[in-house]
């Protein structure tokens, strides 16, 4: 990492060791349910604990797990990569829960666990408010409950949910996000309401991991065509662990189709690529550039036609790179100040003016 | 739609000058007037069934009504309706004058769409229909018109029946490929489909995936979209899944002779899928020891794409980057006649693409993959 740039790490993942860790943050009824019904963990197939991608080998503890303490984050990511701010995006499987009341209770507990056991222990940390989209009213209420704590800088949902995110049923959430200056973070992973592909369930984890790339395209198409981006021009959408190289081809296709059939969605009065450049941001781990073509990254950056869209992230503890090579290879040095810091400050209202302080 | 009205006095006013290796259109959609066209080749049982229940795709609508209404009737060019009546591309003589002659098409590949029975909920009906559609192609199009080649329509959700249909057509030069739709009920690399690929490889026929079909699952991995514009752009995502599945399941490791042609799927997304697969395969190799080569190498060797609908970069020269990454020898020209988003051969390929590459895309590459 280049010295002196005071990087902002936009995607790190504290991992909940077990449901018992959330027990102190549940009310008596749900604490009892967890015990009586034997709910021991909510680990998701999106992140199989022992799979090599989920936790980098040298970041695992003696039990093979990881990312469960602030000190691990400090010594494995914050310090070696020189970040002075990091945004916590917990991926515990609360989105998979089918009982909406249970989902709301578990999600609130998860957010409270993040606040008490992470945010309170290091002033460099910020977090996303995990949203229980199983109940839209409760998701809005969760934003209202936590937004007064300005260490919560974003609202967080998964790339694969129940319905595409542009649908009108979600708009009260976006209204609350805009009101509180919170970008909508969309992170790789599934709530498993649908198969990982539009052609059914995948056999291999490699296929499933790759299929996140399709979810992000579908979510953007929905946010654009339903008019959500147009309705909330102040809303930023941050795609987390999305990969990046798919974006130009997606925009070229959607833009062309929009020219042909825009009569169907007359409220979309700007080209999709313009809307995306204004309102959508992406983290760069992974970036998914070719490994044997050093010039390709520059060409892909040209295709994006913007220097403001990409945000650096380590994706700790997921295995995206080895050693300290936390910036994907091929980025010209001139792009690094924006990539590592300035773009994040421009994206996250709540990081501006209070950097490094609580 | 890119249509240029051409002076009628020229023999082939619509043939691009760069097509010096011939002009091959890999995507023409012939259409039956109705199910009755197939009656000569359907048993009484299936004919009666077709009357009483009709085609039942994996969505709730009947009578060919799609869940996302098209942008215009039958998604067709307004000027493609034959003056003598009938639906677009249902009349060989009008297809000749309006398309083959006008644009100087040397070889046209037929991809029959619905009503073809493909992807039907009833495998028996699907198999009966596939057989009838193939006979109908021979009788109505392929024997009377030497410029046309057919696709072996297969009831792909029943791999054994599909393989039998392929073996029936093997060696018939009228057919140049096996046709599947891109939205299958399970990812295309799933072993349940392998008998199709084995029979195709054995017959020396490429397998084409044409955009469309209904998998029975939501059209995105995050649920049902609302609009036709989404349905159309989501073809890219479902085809990305199919490439991923074919590669990761090891179909090409198993069948080194298999060629796959993606038709009307777009193509600019392919490099990114290959890069992503390579990158994460490197970390997840132990899960898929049957993959002995980098996914990008396998894709480069086994997969061809067609031009229409061609992604349109905001900056024209960016198209060259993408075509170079895919491989200039892997891109086949397609018009999608008679559909609304038809690409006129003269206007489809920007003049900024080097002439020798345009020449190959218009004809040379198709000759290579199909052996025309």
XYZ file of C-alpha atoms in Angstrom:
730
model
C 0.000 0.000 0.000
C 1.355 3.437 -0.859
C 2.267 5.380 2.253
C 0.541 8.552 3.284
C -2.791 8.010 1.563
C -4.775 7.186 4.725
C -6.856 4.550 3.031
C -10.498 3.860 3.806
C -11.318 0.166 3.744
C -14.913 -0.035 2.508
C -15.573 -3.743 3.030
C -14.495 -5.837 5.994
C -16.429 -8.690 7.535
C -16.616 -9.400 11.231
C -17.855 -12.968 11.641
C -20.287 -13.973 14.348
C -18.782 -17.041 16.033
C -22.166 -18.569 16.987
C -25.740 -17.628 17.907
C -24.665 -17.652 21.521
C -22.654 -14.517 20.796
C -25.862 -12.692 19.885
C -27.770 -13.947 22.941
C -26.986 -10.898 25.102
C -28.585 -8.700 22.432
C -31.839 -10.678 22.143
C -34.872 -10.136 24.328
C -35.946 -12.866 26.675
C -38.398 -14.463 24.261
C -35.915 -14.829 21.435
C -33.057 -15.786 23.762
C -35.265 -18.591 24.951
C -36.259 -19.588 21.401
C -32.627 -19.827 20.358
C -31.879 -22.216 23.183
C -35.096 -24.244 23.194
C -35.156 -24.728 19.435
C -31.469 -25.467 19.076
C -30.598 -22.561 16.779
C -26.840 -22.744 17.091
C -25.632 -20.748 14.056
C -26.779 -18.961 10.897
C -23.684 -19.538 8.752
C -24.618 -19.219 5.096
C -23.738 -21.362 2.101
C -22.674 -18.095 0.499
C -19.616 -18.303 2.809
C -18.859 -21.899 3.847
C -16.657 -21.418 6.894
C -13.972 -23.873 5.844
C -13.891 -22.991 2.151
C -10.639 -21.308 1.119
C -12.388 -18.159 -0.137
C -14.184 -17.416 3.131
C -11.172 -16.875 5.381
C -7.632 -16.479 4.051
C -5.496 -19.316 5.389
C -3.056 -17.107 7.307
C -5.972 -15.234 8.870
C -7.519 -18.349 10.446
C -7.210 -19.029 14.156
C -6.247 -22.356 15.723
C -9.860 -23.555 15.376
C -9.883 -22.715 11.685
C -12.230 -19.789 12.085
C -11.391 -16.110 11.977
C -12.484 -12.494 11.833
C -14.117 -12.806 15.217
C -12.224 -10.119 17.164
C -11.287 -6.487 16.752
C -7.674 -7.338 17.427
C -7.624 -9.725 14.462
C -8.956 -6.942 12.256
C -6.376 -4.544 13.615
C -3.360 -6.780 13.124
C -4.447 -8.483 9.881
C -5.969 -5.573 7.962
C -6.073 -2.091 9.493
C -2.401 -1.913 10.389
C -0.767 -3.719 7.463
C -2.897 -1.876 4.900
C -2.651 1.473 6.648
C -6.384 2.146 6.830
C -7.556 4.870 9.139
C -11.225 3.980 8.652
C -12.929 0.671 7.881
C -16.570 -0.163 7.243
C -17.873 -3.345 8.869
C -20.290 -5.383 6.755
C -21.386 -8.442 8.723
C -22.616 -11.306 6.541
C -24.237 -13.498 9.181
C -27.189 -15.295 7.562
C -30.040 -13.296 9.050
C -31.386 -12.634 5.543
C -32.091 -16.373 5.126
C -34.492 -16.499 8.075
C -38.043 -17.103 6.838
C -39.966 -16.057 9.939
C -40.067 -12.263 9.665
C -40.359 -11.699 13.420
C -37.363 -13.930 14.040
C -35.446 -12.193 11.255
C -36.092 -8.772 12.748
C -35.028 -9.914 16.219
C -31.845 -11.574 14.973
C -30.935 -8.646 12.714
C -31.360 -6.140 15.542
C -29.162 -8.320 17.716
C -26.542 -8.512 14.987
C -26.463 -4.735 14.647
C -26.240 -4.287 18.410
C -23.441 -6.868 18.599
C -21.527 -4.897 15.953
C -22.010 -1.687 17.885
C -20.994 -3.036 21.289
C -18.263 -5.486 20.356
C -16.678 -3.745 17.355
C -17.537 -0.066 17.005
C -17.036 0.619 20.702
C -13.611 -0.998 20.652
C -11.806 0.915 17.921
C -12.498 4.505 16.850
C -11.442 3.735 13.276
C -14.447 1.491 12.739
C -17.721 2.317 11.025
C -20.521 -0.110 10.178
C -23.470 -0.839 7.968
C -26.964 -1.247 9.347
C -28.006 -4.736 8.285
C -31.606 -4.538 7.090
C -34.275 -7.181 7.742
C -35.972 -6.913 4.337
C -38.328 -9.714 5.364
C -40.410 -6.840 6.811
C -40.049 -3.500 5.053
C -41.564 -1.551 7.917
C -39.125 -3.128 10.334
C -36.235 -2.395 7.984
C -37.168 1.286 7.995
C -37.536 1.165 11.780
C -34.068 -0.349 12.091
C -32.635 2.551 10.099
C -34.458 5.004 12.354
C -33.253 3.210 15.477
C -29.569 3.219 14.535
C -29.148 6.282 12.345
C -28.636 8.641 15.289
C -25.342 6.813 15.891
C -23.250 8.322 13.115
C -20.811 5.428 13.175
C -23.434 3.617 11.116
C -22.635 4.932 7.661
C -24.650 2.747 5.274
C -27.611 0.349 5.042
C -26.783 -3.187 3.927
C -28.656 -5.784 1.882
C -27.619 -8.856 -0.096
C -27.275 -9.082 -3.849
C -29.675 -12.027 -4.036
C -32.900 -11.468 -2.164
C -36.605 -12.036 -2.544
C -37.281 -9.519 -5.296
C -35.173 -7.141 -7.389
C -34.281 -4.061 -5.387
C -35.796 -1.527 -7.762
C -39.328 -2.675 -6.936
C -41.543 -0.057 -5.378
C -42.038 -2.083 -2.192
C -38.460 -1.179 -1.211
C -38.764 2.541 -1.758
C -39.602 3.427 1.860
C -36.172 2.017 2.733
C -34.516 4.290 0.180
C -36.458 7.273 1.413
C -35.055 6.579 4.893
C -31.532 6.090 3.523
C -31.616 9.452 1.765
C -33.095 11.185 4.788
C -30.225 9.975 6.956
C -27.406 10.264 4.429
C -26.863 6.512 4.208
C -25.814 4.856 0.956
C -27.448 1.544 0.157
C -24.761 -1.156 0.287
C -25.480 -4.286 -1.737
C -23.164 -7.120 -0.849
C -22.502 -10.431 -2.595
C -24.451 -13.329 -1.110
C -27.917 -14.810 -1.193
C -30.972 -15.056 1.005
C -31.712 -18.286 -0.925
C -35.220 -17.320 -1.960
C -34.181 -18.263 -5.497
C -31.481 -20.445 -7.038
C -28.137 -18.728 -7.616
C -28.863 -18.588 -11.329
C -31.959 -17.908 -13.401
C -31.468 -21.406 -14.789
C -31.472 -23.211 -11.470
C -29.267 -24.370 -8.621
C -25.529 -24.614 -9.147
C -23.520 -27.723 -8.348
C -20.254 -26.123 -7.251
C -19.292 -23.281 -4.969
C -17.104 -21.827 -7.716
C -20.221 -21.440 -9.879
C -22.142 -19.967 -6.989
C -19.435 -17.445 -6.186
C -19.195 -16.404 -9.827
C -23.002 -16.042 -10.001
C -22.888 -13.020 -7.713
C -21.724 -11.170 -10.802
C -25.113 -11.800 -12.405
C -27.031 -10.685 -9.321
C -25.370 -7.287 -9.356
C -26.318 -6.810 -12.989
C -29.930 -7.724 -12.273
C -30.078 -5.407 -9.265
C -28.723 -2.479 -11.239
C -31.116 -3.176 -14.107
C -33.975 -3.156 -11.622
C -32.863 -0.044 -9.728
C -32.571 1.769 -13.057
C -35.656 0.561 -14.910
C -38.086 0.734 -11.981
C -37.050 4.339 -11.558
C -35.550 3.994 -8.073
C -32.311 5.796 -8.957
C -34.256 8.518 -10.720
C -36.689 8.887 -7.824
C -33.876 9.185 -5.268
C -31.123 11.118 -7.060
C -29.384 11.696 -3.738
C -29.060 7.987 -3.049
C -25.727 6.287 -3.590
C -25.686 2.541 -4.169
C -22.448 0.771 -3.268
C -21.840 -2.662 -4.755
C -19.676 -4.651 -2.371
C -17.532 -7.623 -3.386
C -19.254 -7.353 -6.745
C -16.317 -7.574 -9.087
C -16.014 -4.650 -11.455
C -15.084 -5.758 -14.952
C -18.654 -6.794 -15.845
C -19.993 -3.276 -15.536
C -19.170 -1.724 -18.947
C -20.659 -4.583 -20.990
C -23.770 -4.522 -18.813
C -24.244 -0.806 -19.367
C -23.647 -1.091 -23.105
C -26.365 -3.705 -23.366
C -28.893 -2.032 -21.112
C -28.240 1.336 -22.749
C -28.853 -0.086 -26.188
C -32.040 -1.860 -25.114
C -33.234 1.299 -23.381
C -32.839 3.195 -26.645
C -35.032 0.576 -28.326
C -37.831 0.137 -25.787
C -37.685 3.136 -23.472
C -41.390 3.723 -24.140
C -41.963 0.940 -21.608
C -40.220 2.833 -18.799
C -40.789 6.492 -19.684
C -39.660 7.622 -16.240
C -36.112 6.571 -17.128
C -35.164 9.833 -18.791
C -31.391 9.491 -18.645
C -29.097 6.886 -20.145
C -28.421 4.021 -17.719
C -24.666 4.649 -17.881
C -25.135 8.248 -16.739
C -27.339 7.234 -13.823
C -24.806 4.628 -12.777
C -21.846 6.970 -12.995
C -23.666 9.469 -10.796
C -25.080 7.132 -8.183
C -23.396 3.729 -8.168
C -20.038 2.855 -6.616
C -18.162 -0.451 -6.551
C -15.476 -1.891 -4.309
C -12.423 -3.347 -6.022
C -11.870 -6.636 -4.181
C -12.333 -8.608 -6.260
C -11.773 -6.591 -9.440
C -11.740 -9.632 -11.774
C -9.292 -8.412 -14.385
C -7.271 -10.801 -16.555
C -4.119 -12.100 -14.958
C -1.982 -12.312 -18.082
C -2.709 -8.937 -19.694
C -1.189 -6.065 -17.735
C -2.706 -3.439 -20.062
C -6.242 -4.671 -19.548
C -6.872 -2.827 -16.275
C -6.199 0.516 -17.934
C -8.561 -0.355 -20.774
C -11.266 -1.413 -18.352
C -10.841 1.847 -16.443
C -11.241 3.655 -19.779
C -14.440 1.708 -20.441
C -15.857 2.855 -17.089
C -15.400 6.494 -18.185
C -15.209 7.730 -14.613
C -12.528 8.014 -11.945
C -15.075 8.476 -9.203
C -16.786 5.109 -9.076
C -14.309 2.733 -7.485
C -13.705 2.309 -3.768
C -10.862 0.362 -2.237
C -11.647 -2.530 0.099
C -9.609 -5.375 1.501
C -12.633 -7.692 1.809
C -11.014 -9.058 4.970
C -11.063 -11.937 5.853
C -12.122 -13.263 2.450
C -9.236 -14.513 0.342
C -8.887 -12.153 -2.600
C -5.129 -11.568 -2.562
C -1.993 -12.793 -0.856
C 0.292 -10.914 1.499
C -0.146 -7.164 1.455
C -1.171 -6.872 -2.213
C -4.461 -5.311 -1.212
C -4.763 -3.018 -4.240
C -5.495 -5.004 -7.399
C -2.497 -4.923 -9.746
C -2.544 -2.606 -12.725
C -4.044 0.557 -11.221
C -1.970 3.560 -12.285
C -0.465 5.459 -9.343
C -2.377 8.570 -10.362
C -5.685 6.826 -9.630
C -4.794 5.788 -6.096
C -5.706 8.896 -4.079
C -9.284 8.694 -5.324
C -9.460 4.923 -5.147
C -8.057 4.632 -1.656
C -9.740 7.569 0.001
C -11.352 10.451 -1.844
C -14.064 8.442 -3.563
C -15.121 6.908 -0.264
C -15.346 10.336 1.348
C -17.483 11.534 -1.551
C -19.720 8.470 -1.306
C -20.284 8.265 2.439
C -21.732 11.491 3.840
C -21.013 10.314 7.350
C -17.295 9.866 6.775
C -16.815 13.487 5.815
C -15.678 16.021 8.362
C -15.190 13.542 11.147
C -12.598 11.210 9.757
C -10.818 9.190 12.333
C -12.874 10.606 15.184
C -16.001 9.315 16.785
C -33.584 -1.598 -35.747
C -31.032 -0.758 -38.401
C -32.781 -0.949 -41.766
C -31.554 0.756 -44.865
C -33.901 1.104 -47.802
C -31.846 0.025 -50.771
C -32.246 0.693 -54.495
C -34.047 -2.315 -55.939
C -32.164 -2.450 -59.209
C -29.090 -4.078 -57.670
C -28.965 -7.837 -57.336
C -27.955 -7.791 -53.666
C -28.176 -4.159 -52.650
C -27.774 -5.024 -48.986
C -24.569 -7.050 -49.138
C -21.641 -5.374 -47.409
C -18.519 -4.978 -49.500
C -16.352 -6.471 -46.771
C -18.154 -9.836 -47.005
C -15.595 -11.221 -49.418
C -15.657 -14.647 -47.763
C -19.411 -14.762 -48.114
C -22.219 -13.518 -45.921
C -23.455 -16.042 -43.379
C -26.421 -15.121 -41.177
C -26.461 -17.492 -38.213
C -29.799 -16.330 -36.855
C -32.958 -16.435 -38.976
C -36.277 -17.360 -37.373
C -38.666 -19.254 -39.590
C -42.153 -19.418 -38.217
C -44.975 -21.879 -38.659
C -48.404 -20.437 -39.431
C -49.660 -22.441 -36.525
C -49.466 -25.862 -34.943
C -51.353 -27.251 -37.944
C -48.158 -26.902 -39.996
C -46.655 -29.666 -37.865
C -49.687 -31.977 -38.040
C -48.282 -34.204 -40.806
C -45.499 -35.294 -38.453
C -47.417 -35.531 -35.171
C -49.143 -38.710 -34.056
C -52.896 -38.503 -33.525
C -52.352 -38.638 -29.801
C -50.006 -35.654 -29.715
C -52.049 -33.741 -32.264
C -55.095 -34.127 -30.022
C -53.017 -33.188 -26.998
C -51.772 -30.072 -28.789
C -55.383 -29.086 -29.520
C -56.590 -29.598 -25.981
C -53.669 -28.295 -23.924
C -51.277 -26.655 -26.338
C -47.712 -25.753 -25.527
C -47.131 -25.197 -21.849
C -43.924 -23.339 -21.179
C -42.663 -23.046 -17.614
C -44.809 -19.976 -16.955
C -48.578 -19.626 -16.648
C -49.620 -18.042 -19.934
C -51.110 -20.021 -22.802
C -51.290 -19.718 -26.558
C -47.800 -18.326 -26.983
C -48.522 -15.244 -24.890
C -45.205 -14.384 -23.224
C -45.093 -13.284 -19.573
C -43.394 -10.061 -20.645
C -45.338 -8.700 -23.623
C -43.052 -7.860 -26.528
C -42.416 -4.357 -27.757
C -44.465 -5.074 -30.889
C -46.531 -8.000 -32.235
C -44.421 -11.176 -32.311
C -41.356 -8.968 -31.663
C -41.161 -8.486 -35.428
C -40.204 -5.755 -37.848
C -43.348 -4.057 -39.090
C -42.192 -4.477 -42.685
C -41.515 -8.202 -42.347
C -45.171 -9.249 -42.530
C -45.557 -10.985 -45.909
C -47.822 -9.043 -48.298
C -49.656 -12.267 -49.101
C -50.622 -12.813 -45.452
C -49.222 -14.907 -42.652
C -46.707 -14.004 -39.976
C -43.126 -12.789 -40.526
C -40.751 -15.422 -41.887
C -43.568 -17.873 -42.529
C -43.333 -17.529 -46.306
C -40.228 -18.765 -48.111
C -40.693 -16.557 -51.162
C -40.994 -13.413 -49.096
C -38.036 -14.461 -46.931
C -36.039 -14.839 -50.149
C -36.886 -11.439 -51.567
C -36.996 -9.470 -48.331
C -33.906 -10.943 -46.710
C -31.797 -13.535 -48.548
C -31.749 -11.778 -51.917
C -31.866 -8.226 -50.635
C -28.895 -8.698 -48.322
C -27.035 -11.223 -50.399
C -27.088 -13.898 -47.720
C -25.008 -16.847 -48.934
C -25.912 -19.136 -46.063
C -28.688 -18.597 -43.548
C -29.036 -20.675 -40.382
C -32.601 -21.306 -39.238
C -33.362 -21.230 -35.534
C -37.041 -22.124 -35.118
C -38.512 -20.639 -31.939
C -41.964 -21.247 -30.460
C -44.150 -23.021 -31.121
C -41.403 -25.605 -31.119
C -42.207 -27.407 -27.875
C -38.737 -26.676 -26.479
C -38.731 -26.352 -22.711
C -42.319 -27.604 -22.494
C -43.428 -28.967 -19.123
C -44.379 -32.207 -20.872
C -41.289 -34.021 -22.136
C -43.291 -36.386 -24.346
C -44.987 -33.490 -26.118
C -41.673 -31.670 -26.406
C -40.039 -34.695 -28.074
C -42.927 -35.164 -30.492
C -42.852 -31.497 -31.419
C -39.063 -31.424 -31.895
C -39.294 -34.278 -34.376
C -42.135 -32.537 -36.228
C -40.352 -29.173 -36.319
C -37.258 -30.803 -37.798
C -39.288 -32.550 -40.494
C -41.095 -29.256 -41.164
C -37.757 -27.468 -41.586
C -36.660 -30.045 -44.145
C -39.881 -29.989 -46.102
C -40.730 -26.297 -45.953
C -37.355 -24.573 -45.969
C -34.235 -26.666 -46.368
C -35.008 -28.826 -49.402
C -36.550 -25.977 -51.444
C -33.847 -23.401 -50.599
C -30.188 -24.429 -50.774
C -28.993 -21.262 -49.042
C -30.674 -22.324 -45.802
C -29.368 -24.676 -43.131
C -31.449 -26.032 -40.280
C -30.920 -26.514 -36.575
C -31.762 -29.809 -34.935
C -34.478 -28.792 -32.496
C -34.210 -31.010 -29.426
C -36.518 -31.548 -26.429
C -33.614 -30.576 -24.201
C -35.236 -31.261 -20.850
C -35.259 -34.935 -21.901
C -31.638 -35.630 -22.775
C -32.179 -39.214 -23.954
C -34.903 -38.170 -26.381
C -32.728 -35.270 -27.511
C -29.784 -37.549 -28.200
C -32.044 -39.843 -30.222
C -33.274 -36.893 -32.315
C -29.686 -35.753 -32.921
C -28.619 -39.244 -34.037
C -31.556 -39.318 -36.441
C -30.240 -36.124 -38.096
C -26.534 -36.942 -37.936
C -24.928 -36.876 -41.367
C -27.768 -34.895 -42.980
C -26.027 -31.843 -44.465
C -29.248 -29.861 -44.202
C -28.643 -29.509 -40.473
C -25.641 -27.578 -39.193
C -26.127 -27.449 -35.422
C -28.169 -28.610 -32.446
C -30.466 -25.954 -30.988
C -31.191 -25.342 -27.330
C -32.708 -22.321 -25.636
C -30.570 -20.442 -23.137
C -32.971 -20.739 -20.202
C -32.924 -24.403 -19.291
C -34.514 -25.861 -16.167
C -31.088 -26.550 -14.660
C -27.713 -25.026 -15.511
C -26.611 -26.288 -18.920
C -23.478 -27.993 -17.626
C -25.472 -30.239 -15.322
C -24.813 -33.919 -16.051
C -28.491 -34.427 -16.908
C -27.789 -32.674 -20.235
C -24.560 -34.487 -21.091
C -26.182 -37.052 -23.440
C -27.141 -34.110 -25.684
C -23.568 -32.902 -25.892
C -22.220 -36.404 -26.409
C -24.569 -37.003 -29.336
C -23.775 -33.580 -30.819
C -20.030 -34.097 -30.549
C -20.388 -37.558 -32.058
C -22.382 -36.110 -34.980
C -19.864 -33.296 -35.413
C -22.553 -30.678 -34.785
C -21.991 -27.553 -32.688
C -24.549 -26.945 -29.934
C -26.175 -23.529 -30.193
C -27.805 -21.818 -27.253
C -30.238 -19.240 -28.530
C -31.357 -16.602 -26.057
C -34.813 -17.305 -24.636
C -36.874 -20.055 -23.154
C -38.335 -20.233 -19.658
C -36.447 -22.117 -17.003
C -39.309 -22.203 -14.531
C -37.176 -20.188 -12.100
C -37.292 -16.465 -11.576
C -35.642 -14.608 -14.420
C -32.942 -13.267 -12.108
C -31.255 -14.863 -9.126
C -32.915 -12.198 -7.012
C -36.461 -12.760 -8.236
C -38.821 -11.742 -11.009
C -38.218 -8.447 -12.748
C -41.102 -6.283 -13.970
C -40.331 -5.198 -17.493
C -39.603 -6.451 -20.973
C -36.488 -4.277 -21.012
C -35.252 -6.307 -18.052
C -36.222 -9.623 -19.598
C -34.216 -8.725 -22.688
C -31.129 -7.524 -20.856
C -31.291 -10.520 -18.494
C -30.459 -12.779 -21.428
C -26.897 -11.733 -20.800
C -27.019 -12.943 -17.199
C -28.617 -16.298 -17.944
C -26.085 -16.950 -20.704
C -23.273 -16.003 -18.329
C -24.594 -18.675 -15.976
C -24.684 -21.205 -18.811
C -21.082 -20.563 -19.828
C -20.028 -20.807 -16.193
C -21.876 -24.072 -15.721
C -20.613 -25.677 -18.942
C -17.053 -24.827 -17.961
C -17.184 -25.611 -14.243
C -19.020 -28.909 -14.637
C -16.218 -29.994 -16.949
C -18.298 -30.548 -20.088
C -15.439 -29.490 -22.350
C -12.864 -31.540 -20.475
C -15.106 -34.521 -21.091
C -15.902 -33.702 -24.726
C -12.876 -31.999 -26.266
C -14.557 -31.900 -29.694
C -17.650 -30.019 -28.486
C -18.287 -26.556 -29.942
C -20.840 -24.191 -28.402
C -22.329 -21.220 -30.255
C -24.117 -18.505 -28.295
C -26.758 -16.877 -30.472
C -28.466 -13.601 -29.611
C -26.874 -13.682 -26.192
C -24.732 -10.573 -26.605
C -21.022 -11.108 -26.196
C -19.268 -8.183 -24.499
C -19.770 -9.883 -21.146
C -17.781 -12.974 -22.075
C -14.262 -11.714 -21.249
C -15.340 -10.599 -17.789
C -16.902 -13.988 -17.041
C -13.715 -15.711 -18.176
C -11.506 -13.467 -16.038
C -13.702 -13.919 -13.004
C -13.735 -17.678 -13.456
C -9.949 -17.772 -13.804
C -9.365 -15.650 -10.779
C -11.602 -17.543 -8.382
C -10.795 -20.959 -9.858
C -7.227 -20.278 -8.759
C -8.455 -20.142 -5.156
C -11.064 -22.888 -5.417
C -9.211 -25.418 -7.574
C -9.403 -28.120 -4.944
C -13.191 -28.147 -5.252
C -13.096 -28.822 -9.000
C -10.129 -31.100 -9.684
C -11.806 -32.188 -12.927
C -10.871 -28.781 -14.382
C -7.346 -29.158 -15.642
C -7.083 -25.907 -17.600
C -7.835 -22.295 -16.900
C -11.494 -21.512 -17.666
C -10.515 -18.679 -20.019
C -8.518 -21.101 -22.185
C -11.439 -23.511 -22.350
C -13.838 -20.712 -23.273
C -11.508 -19.406 -25.949
C -11.247 -22.849 -27.484
C -14.847 -24.038 -27.324
C -17.202 -21.053 -27.452
C -18.345 -18.885 -30.366
C -20.648 -15.881 -30.146
C -22.944 -14.120 -32.602
C -23.177 -10.400 -33.199
C -26.810 -9.459 -32.826
C -27.636 -7.830 -30.429
C -24.226 -6.273 -30.318
C -23.469 -4.226 -27.231
C -22.995 -0.549 -28.037
C -20.199 1.116 -26.079
C -20.497 4.834 -25.520
C -17.058 5.126 -27.126
C -17.025 3.099 -30.328
C -13.416 1.965 -30.167
C -14.072 0.108 -26.910
C -15.849 -2.534 -28.970
C -12.510 -3.440 -30.511
C -11.000 -4.149 -27.094
C -13.811 -6.559 -26.303
C -13.795 -8.317 -29.660
C -10.045 -8.745 -29.374
C -10.394 -10.254 -25.897
C -13.018 -12.701 -27.152
C -11.021 -13.552 -30.271
C -11.727 -12.121 -33.718
C -12.136 -15.661 -35.043
C -14.879 -16.491 -32.551
C -17.493 -13.954 -33.659
C -20.266 -14.852 -36.126
C -22.563 -12.476 -37.949
C -26.313 -12.643 -37.226
C -29.280 -10.511 -38.269
C -32.088 -12.009 -36.134
C -34.461 -11.612 -39.102
C -37.435 -10.921 -38.833
C -37.280 -9.515 -35.302
C -37.507 -5.846 -34.403
C -33.903 -5.586 -33.329
C -32.695 -6.934 -36.680
C -29.176 -5.877 -37.656
C -28.725 -4.740 -41.225
C -25.528 -6.325 -42.571
C -24.313 -3.007 -43.956
C -24.765 -1.033 -40.757
C -24.181 -3.598 -38.010
C -20.395 -3.757 -38.008
C -18.789 -0.346 -37.529
C -16.283 0.620 -40.211
C -13.788 1.223 -37.400
C -13.373 -2.545 -37.120
C -10.471 -3.622 -39.341
C -11.687 -4.882 -42.700
C -10.112 -8.319 -42.429
C -11.945 -8.875 -39.153
C -15.238 -7.740 -40.650
C -14.656 -10.167 -43.489
C -14.168 -13.033 -41.027
C -17.169 -12.063 -38.919
C -19.415 -11.835 -41.985
C -18.454 -15.226 -43.318
C -15.085 -16.765 -42.611
C -15.643 -17.618 -38.969
C -19.002 -19.296 -39.610
C -17.476 -21.338 -42.392
C -14.869 -22.458 -39.896
C -17.144 -23.488 -37.070
C -19.880 -25.049 -39.213
C -17.666 -26.346 -42.003
C -19.738 -24.673 -44.735
